[in-house]
Amino acid sequence: MADKIPYKTYLTEEEMPTQWYNVRADMKQKPAPLLNPGTGKPMTAEELSGVFCEELVKQELDNDTPYIDIPREIQDFYRMYRPSPLVRAYCLEKALDTPAKIYYKFEGNNTSGSHKLNSAIAQAYYAKKQGLKGVTTETGAGQWGTALSMACAYLGLDCKVYMVKVSYEQKPFRREVMRTYGAEVTPSPSDTTEVGRKILAEHPGTTGSLGCAISEAVEVAVSTEGYRYVLGSVLNQVLLHQSIIGLETHAAFKKIGVKPDVIIGCAGGGSNLGGLIAPFMGEKLRGEADYRIIAVEPASCPSFTRGKYAYDFCDTGKVCPLAKMYTLGSGFIPSANHAGGLRYHGMSSTLSELYDQKLMEAVSVEQTSVFAAAQQFARVEGILPAPESSHAIRVAINEALRCKQTGEEETILFGLTGTGYFDMVAYQKFNDGTMTDYIPTDEELEKSFATLPKIG
Amino acid sequence: MADKIPYKTYLTEEEMPTQWYNVRADMKQKPAPLLNPGTGKPMTAEELSGVFCEELVKQELDNDTPYIDIPREIQDFYRMYRPSPLVRAYCLEKALDTPAKIYYKFEGNNTSGSHKLNSAIAQAYYAKKQGLKGVTTETGAGQWGTALSMACAYLGLDCKVYMVKVSYEQKPFRREVMRTYGAEVTPSPSDTTEVGRKILAEHPGTTGSLGCAISEAVEVAVSTEGYRYVLGSVLNQVLLHQSIIGLETHAAFKKIGVKPDVIIGCAGGGSNLGGLIAPFMGEKLRGEADYRIIAVEPASCPSFTRGKYAYDFCDTGKVCPLAKMYTLGSGFIPSANHAGGLRYHGMSSTLSELYDQKLMEAVSVEQTSVFAAAQQFARVEGILPAPESSHAIRVAINEALRCKQTGEEETILFGLTGTGYFDMVAYQKFNDGTMTDYIPTDEELEKSFATLPKIG
């Protein structure tokens, strides 16, 4: 252990993980399989390979192999922007006057602005290796679309992004970043797909949704020669790739002789949280260590804390397999004032199963309190956080203040998934004092639960 | 020397410099002093201390002390976002198929998005230590204003930023970042100052300029109790603080057993270039080593390559001391299509003197070629560069291509000063193919040279 813990702990490039960790291998009760919506039976590798690359299908279905080699080419790409630092938040601790020790793993130091690049390069790599021409995807706020554009530019792969129309219009700069990386960006719903035309006919004025953009991207992938679909969250394969976050964190803690007590991550589809907690959850599953693990979600999109654990559609057009997950129903749309991201109606099947087994907790927080935490953090730690990440900051601060009251010297780790440079419209609302909160009523949730399929 | 040079070389926190390096101490012919525009005599410390903090005045006038201690509090702040990585651009080398070895020092991994934070925290610290209430400054594109806002938020100091009106309106997100850090941002020219009201009366439709915003910020500083003015470039003190860039780079090269042949930096007012080259120029001045040092500036604002070495006004309102520098005349305004930053009419007195002594070279490049280099770099190195920084990228690529032709295995270092996340309007023009170039005619330059004061 160092005399003084440094502000930032970096692994050397030699110390960087060379394998991803698959938490499913250590789960006794595995996550529920994807189902074919037609037959109600588990999706086979063959069925999935029309949508996803072959190697990714293998990873998606592999519940048994604990460690999977990271191909050399992906390791090389990781070295361009990784290892990411494990930061000791000395200034935040001082500002809070807490005996708690606060650490964060910062994933925002790359142009995509978030952890999404970790899986984007993996998915693009396998597509390239399979000899494909390109990939399609959807993006909401644009972090995932940017990450995928970067990975495709690096590998020389075509990239078609369906961007939720409201974001396409309100975030022209995100779109330009993607275009700078050579991606083709289409506002969704669009008239370039059958499902898009159908949605436009039914809802002429719609500004789009993630679920709708997914349907369009999948349709293009399965109907275009040499293309496959890739997704930035929710899937098992994504959590596998994102385990690099947790593995680096685990190794960095070991290097400085520290063990966290509480691990906190924001949760939309679950990619960051699943990645951050992976090796720690593994220890917990194997009975080697115990940690409090907390998922944080928006009160306006509370899939863990108020959702149902059930099979649901992953997309609006219902072209995707069904997944068992904590969900608000695929018909759920967050209220119009929602500004903090994490707006997907469901949650990773793996995390849903772990949560159902009470191996982790979940809390929901309101957005004005999230932005207040973001501002406090920015002013003392010098990083303007993404609204998504700020959900974790909010709860980390709450936990540190609890320690202040009790005098406990707990070690708190949270995932700082990204930066908020493209989220200034939301920050402006907060700065102007015009940001409001919204918690859906029970009646509203009952209405969206009614969109759940009648299965299982 | 390592078996293989890593992608990124970081110093440990113990290895970080604890002193800044003052290149003026090693210059036989010192930079010309600032002059009082009224008397034509060198500004005294007393005269300067109405505008600047006392400690900063000392640093501004100190041509003799080679190393100046970095106060502990500033070192602590540096540890929040430094050391910055020295990156081996393996992917760019491969894309160019060059035998040259390319390195860049990346200063963009902090929320201000650039190296400006290195001097902002120093200037804010000395203001705080002097018991001041706040500081004023100007900002153009917004990197400096953001950096100063961050430093002031950290230290609990008021921060008033005069932002060039056209940027204030076209870059609302930069403004919001500053507001998130608690700064008061005023579009310039404004009716809050005498000089602002005068300029507005003379040029009712003006969208402002850096020189005008400087005048306003200085007026507020000297006329408000407990305030001083701070500046993000040009001054000797700024180059001193920015020497942290070069010192880290020098130490990191030593760590991996490498010595650069060519050092390239973009140059507007000179803060980044002066900081990057400081210890290397020191070796050159002391006859210990030799390096090719290249300043890169926009062809549309060519102060080194086409300017006069003369005393000039630093601001439009002519309230600041006169500085001897390579200048286009304080009346010079880059053409309306100019999008790449680096638009100040003059250049650091220290760099001007070094350039005049032929200790460094300068080249100018046109903006479409700069953005082409930026895009190429972004696609292979994964970082979307600031337009300013991309001037250095352009010339680094040119030098690497020269090595490809000659077969020379030169080691090229350039300064990657920042990221372009708030410059997407310019990128969009490039992506759309609507960006154009402009080189001022000799007649235009003669006209702006006519605004030079008749002195010395």
PDB file of N, CA, C and O in Angstrom, chain A residues 2-8, chain B residues 10-18 72 75 79 82-83 251 255:
ATOM      1  N   ALA A   2       0.520   2.205  -0.841  1.00  0.00           N
ATOM      2  CA  ALA A   2       1.298   3.447  -0.945  1.00  0.00           C
ATOM      3  C   ALA A   2       1.194   4.231   0.363  1.00  0.00           C
ATOM      4  O   ALA A   2       0.257   4.076   1.130  1.00  0.00           O
ATOM      5  N   ASP A   3       2.195   5.077   0.603  1.00  0.00           N
ATOM      6  CA  ASP A   3       2.161   5.951   1.779  1.00  0.00           C
ATOM      7  C   ASP A   3       0.900   6.792   1.761  1.00  0.00           C
ATOM      8  O   ASP A   3       0.174   6.888   2.728  1.00  0.00           O
ATOM      9  N   LYS A   4       0.719   7.423   0.624  1.00  0.00           N
ATOM     10  CA  LYS A   4      -0.515   8.184   0.457  1.00  0.00           C
ATOM     11  C   LYS A   4      -1.171   7.704  -0.822  1.00  0.00           C
ATOM     12  O   LYS A   4      -0.503   7.567  -1.843  1.00  0.00           O
ATOM     13  N   ILE A   5      -2.456   7.449  -0.747  1.00  0.00           N
ATOM     14  CA  ILE A   5      -3.151   7.036  -1.963  1.00  0.00           C
ATOM     15  C   ILE A   5      -3.058   8.187  -2.955  1.00  0.00           C
ATOM     16  O   ILE A   5      -3.372   9.321  -2.625  1.00  0.00           O
ATOM     17  N   PRO A   6      -2.627   7.928  -4.200  1.00  0.00           N
ATOM     18  CA  PRO A   6      -2.549   9.016  -5.180  1.00  0.00           C
ATOM     19  C   PRO A   6      -3.946   9.495  -5.585  1.00  0.00           C
ATOM     20  O   PRO A   6      -4.936   8.818  -5.348  1.00  0.00           O
ATOM     21  N   TYR A   7      -3.997  10.670  -6.153  1.00  0.00           N
ATOM     22  CA  TYR A   7      -5.268  11.168  -6.678  1.00  0.00           C
ATOM     23  C   TYR A   7      -5.791  10.206  -7.736  1.00  0.00           C
ATOM     24  O   TYR A   7      -6.965   9.898  -7.779  1.00  0.00           O
ATOM     25  N   LYS A   8      -4.889   9.787  -8.592  1.00  0.00           N
ATOM     26  CA  LYS A   8      -5.328   8.912  -9.674  1.00  0.00           C
ATOM     27  C   LYS A   8      -4.453   7.670  -9.708  1.00  0.00           C
ATOM     28  O   LYS A   8      -3.219   7.778  -9.685  1.00  0.00           O
TER      29      LYS A   8
ATOM     30  N   TYR B  10       2.677   8.118 -18.571  1.00  0.00           N
ATOM     31  CA  TYR B  10       2.278   9.030 -17.494  1.00  0.00           C
ATOM     32  C   TYR B  10       3.434   9.108 -16.505  1.00  0.00           C
ATOM     33  O   TYR B  10       4.039   8.081 -16.168  1.00  0.00           O
ATOM     34  N   LEU B  11       3.690  10.287 -15.994  1.00  0.00           N
ATOM     35  CA  LEU B  11       4.550  10.376 -14.823  1.00  0.00           C
ATOM     36  C   LEU B  11       3.733   9.912 -13.622  1.00  0.00           C
ATOM     37  O   LEU B  11       2.507   9.993 -13.629  1.00  0.00           O
ATOM     38  N   THR B  12       4.393   9.431 -12.586  1.00  0.00           N
ATOM     39  CA  THR B  12       3.677   9.214 -11.329  1.00  0.00           C
ATOM     40  C   THR B  12       3.478  10.573 -10.666  1.00  0.00           C
ATOM     41  O   THR B  12       4.114  11.563 -11.059  1.00  0.00           O
ATOM     42  N   GLU B  13       2.619  10.620  -9.647  1.00  0.00           N
ATOM     43  CA  GLU B  13       2.396  11.914  -8.986  1.00  0.00           C
ATOM     44  C   GLU B  13       3.674  12.399  -8.296  1.00  0.00           C
ATOM     45  O   GLU B  13       3.901  13.605  -8.186  1.00  0.00           O
ATOM     46  N   GLU B  14       4.515  11.480  -7.879  1.00  0.00           N
ATOM     47  CA  GLU B  14       5.796  11.870  -7.263  1.00  0.00           C
ATOM     48  C   GLU B  14       6.739  12.464  -8.309  1.00  0.00           C
ATOM     49  O   GLU B  14       7.606  13.275  -7.984  1.00  0.00           O
ATOM     50  N   GLU B  15       6.611  12.002  -9.546  1.00  0.00           N
ATOM     51  CA  GLU B  15       7.515  12.483 -10.599  1.00  0.00           C
ATOM     52  C   GLU B  15       7.078  13.824 -11.195  1.00  0.00           C
ATOM     53  O   GLU B  15       7.799  14.412 -12.005  1.00  0.00           O
ATOM     54  N   MET B  16       5.901  14.297 -10.810  1.00  0.00           N
ATOM     55  CA  MET B  16       5.412  15.555 -11.406  1.00  0.00           C
ATOM     56  C   MET B  16       6.292  16.730 -10.990  1.00  0.00           C
ATOM     57  O   MET B  16       6.788  16.782  -9.864  1.00  0.00           O
ATOM     58  N   PRO B  17       6.477  17.678 -11.911  1.00  0.00           N
ATOM     59  CA  PRO B  17       7.312  18.838 -11.598  1.00  0.00           C
ATOM     60  C   PRO B  17       6.771  19.611 -10.395  1.00  0.00           C
ATOM     61  O   PRO B  17       5.558  19.755 -10.236  1.00  0.00           O
ATOM     62  N   THR B  18       7.666  20.109  -9.572  1.00  0.00           N
ATOM     63  CA  THR B  18       7.264  20.929  -8.419  1.00  0.00           C
ATOM     64  C   THR B  18       7.680  22.388  -8.608  1.00  0.00           C
ATOM     65  O   THR B  18       7.447  23.221  -7.758  1.00  0.00           O
ATOM     66  N   ARG B  72       2.079  24.447  -3.125  1.00  0.00           N
ATOM     67  CA  ARG B  72       1.492  23.146  -2.802  1.00  0.00           C
ATOM     68  C   ARG B  72       0.024  23.056  -3.245  1.00  0.00           C
ATOM     69  O   ARG B  72      -0.415  22.059  -3.813  1.00  0.00           O
ATOM     70  N   GLN B  75      -0.158  22.537  -6.880  1.00  0.00           N
ATOM     71  CA  GLN B  75       0.252  21.147  -7.167  1.00  0.00           C
ATOM     72  C   GLN B  75      -0.909  20.184  -6.906  1.00  0.00           C
ATOM     73  O   GLN B  75      -1.134  19.244  -7.667  1.00  0.00           O
ATOM     74  N   ARG B  79      -2.946  17.773  -9.623  1.00  0.00           N
ATOM     75  CA  ARG B  79      -3.093  16.325  -9.487  1.00  0.00           C
ATOM     76  C   ARG B  79      -4.516  15.842  -9.799  1.00  0.00           C
ATOM     77  O   ARG B  79      -4.735  14.662  -9.992  1.00  0.00           O
ATOM     78  N   ARG B  82      -3.811  16.271 -13.895  1.00  0.00           N
ATOM     79  CA  ARG B  82      -2.487  15.984 -14.407  1.00  0.00           C
ATOM     80  C   ARG B  82      -1.925  14.777 -13.658  1.00  0.00           C
ATOM     81  O   ARG B  82      -2.478  14.424 -12.620  1.00  0.00           O
ATOM     82  N   PRO B  83      -0.816  14.198 -14.043  1.00  0.00           N
ATOM     83  CA  PRO B  83      -0.077  14.481 -15.265  1.00  0.00           C
ATOM     84  C   PRO B  83      -0.930  14.150 -16.484  1.00  0.00           C
ATOM     85  O   PRO B  83      -1.776  13.263 -16.435  1.00  0.00           O
ATOM     86  N   ALA B 251      10.272  15.137 -18.955  1.00  0.00           N
ATOM     87  CA  ALA B 251      10.498  14.047 -17.991  1.00  0.00           C
ATOM     88  C   ALA B 251       9.979  12.717 -18.524  1.00  0.00           C
ATOM     89  O   ALA B 251      10.596  11.662 -18.322  1.00  0.00           O
ATOM     90  N   LYS B 255      11.995   9.253 -19.278  1.00  0.00           N
ATOM     91  CA  LYS B 255      11.556   7.979 -18.684  1.00  0.00           C
ATOM     92  C   LYS B 255      11.566   6.846 -19.711  1.00  0.00           C
ATOM     93  O   LYS B 255      11.841   5.705 -19.378  1.00  0.00           O
TER      94      LYS B 255
END
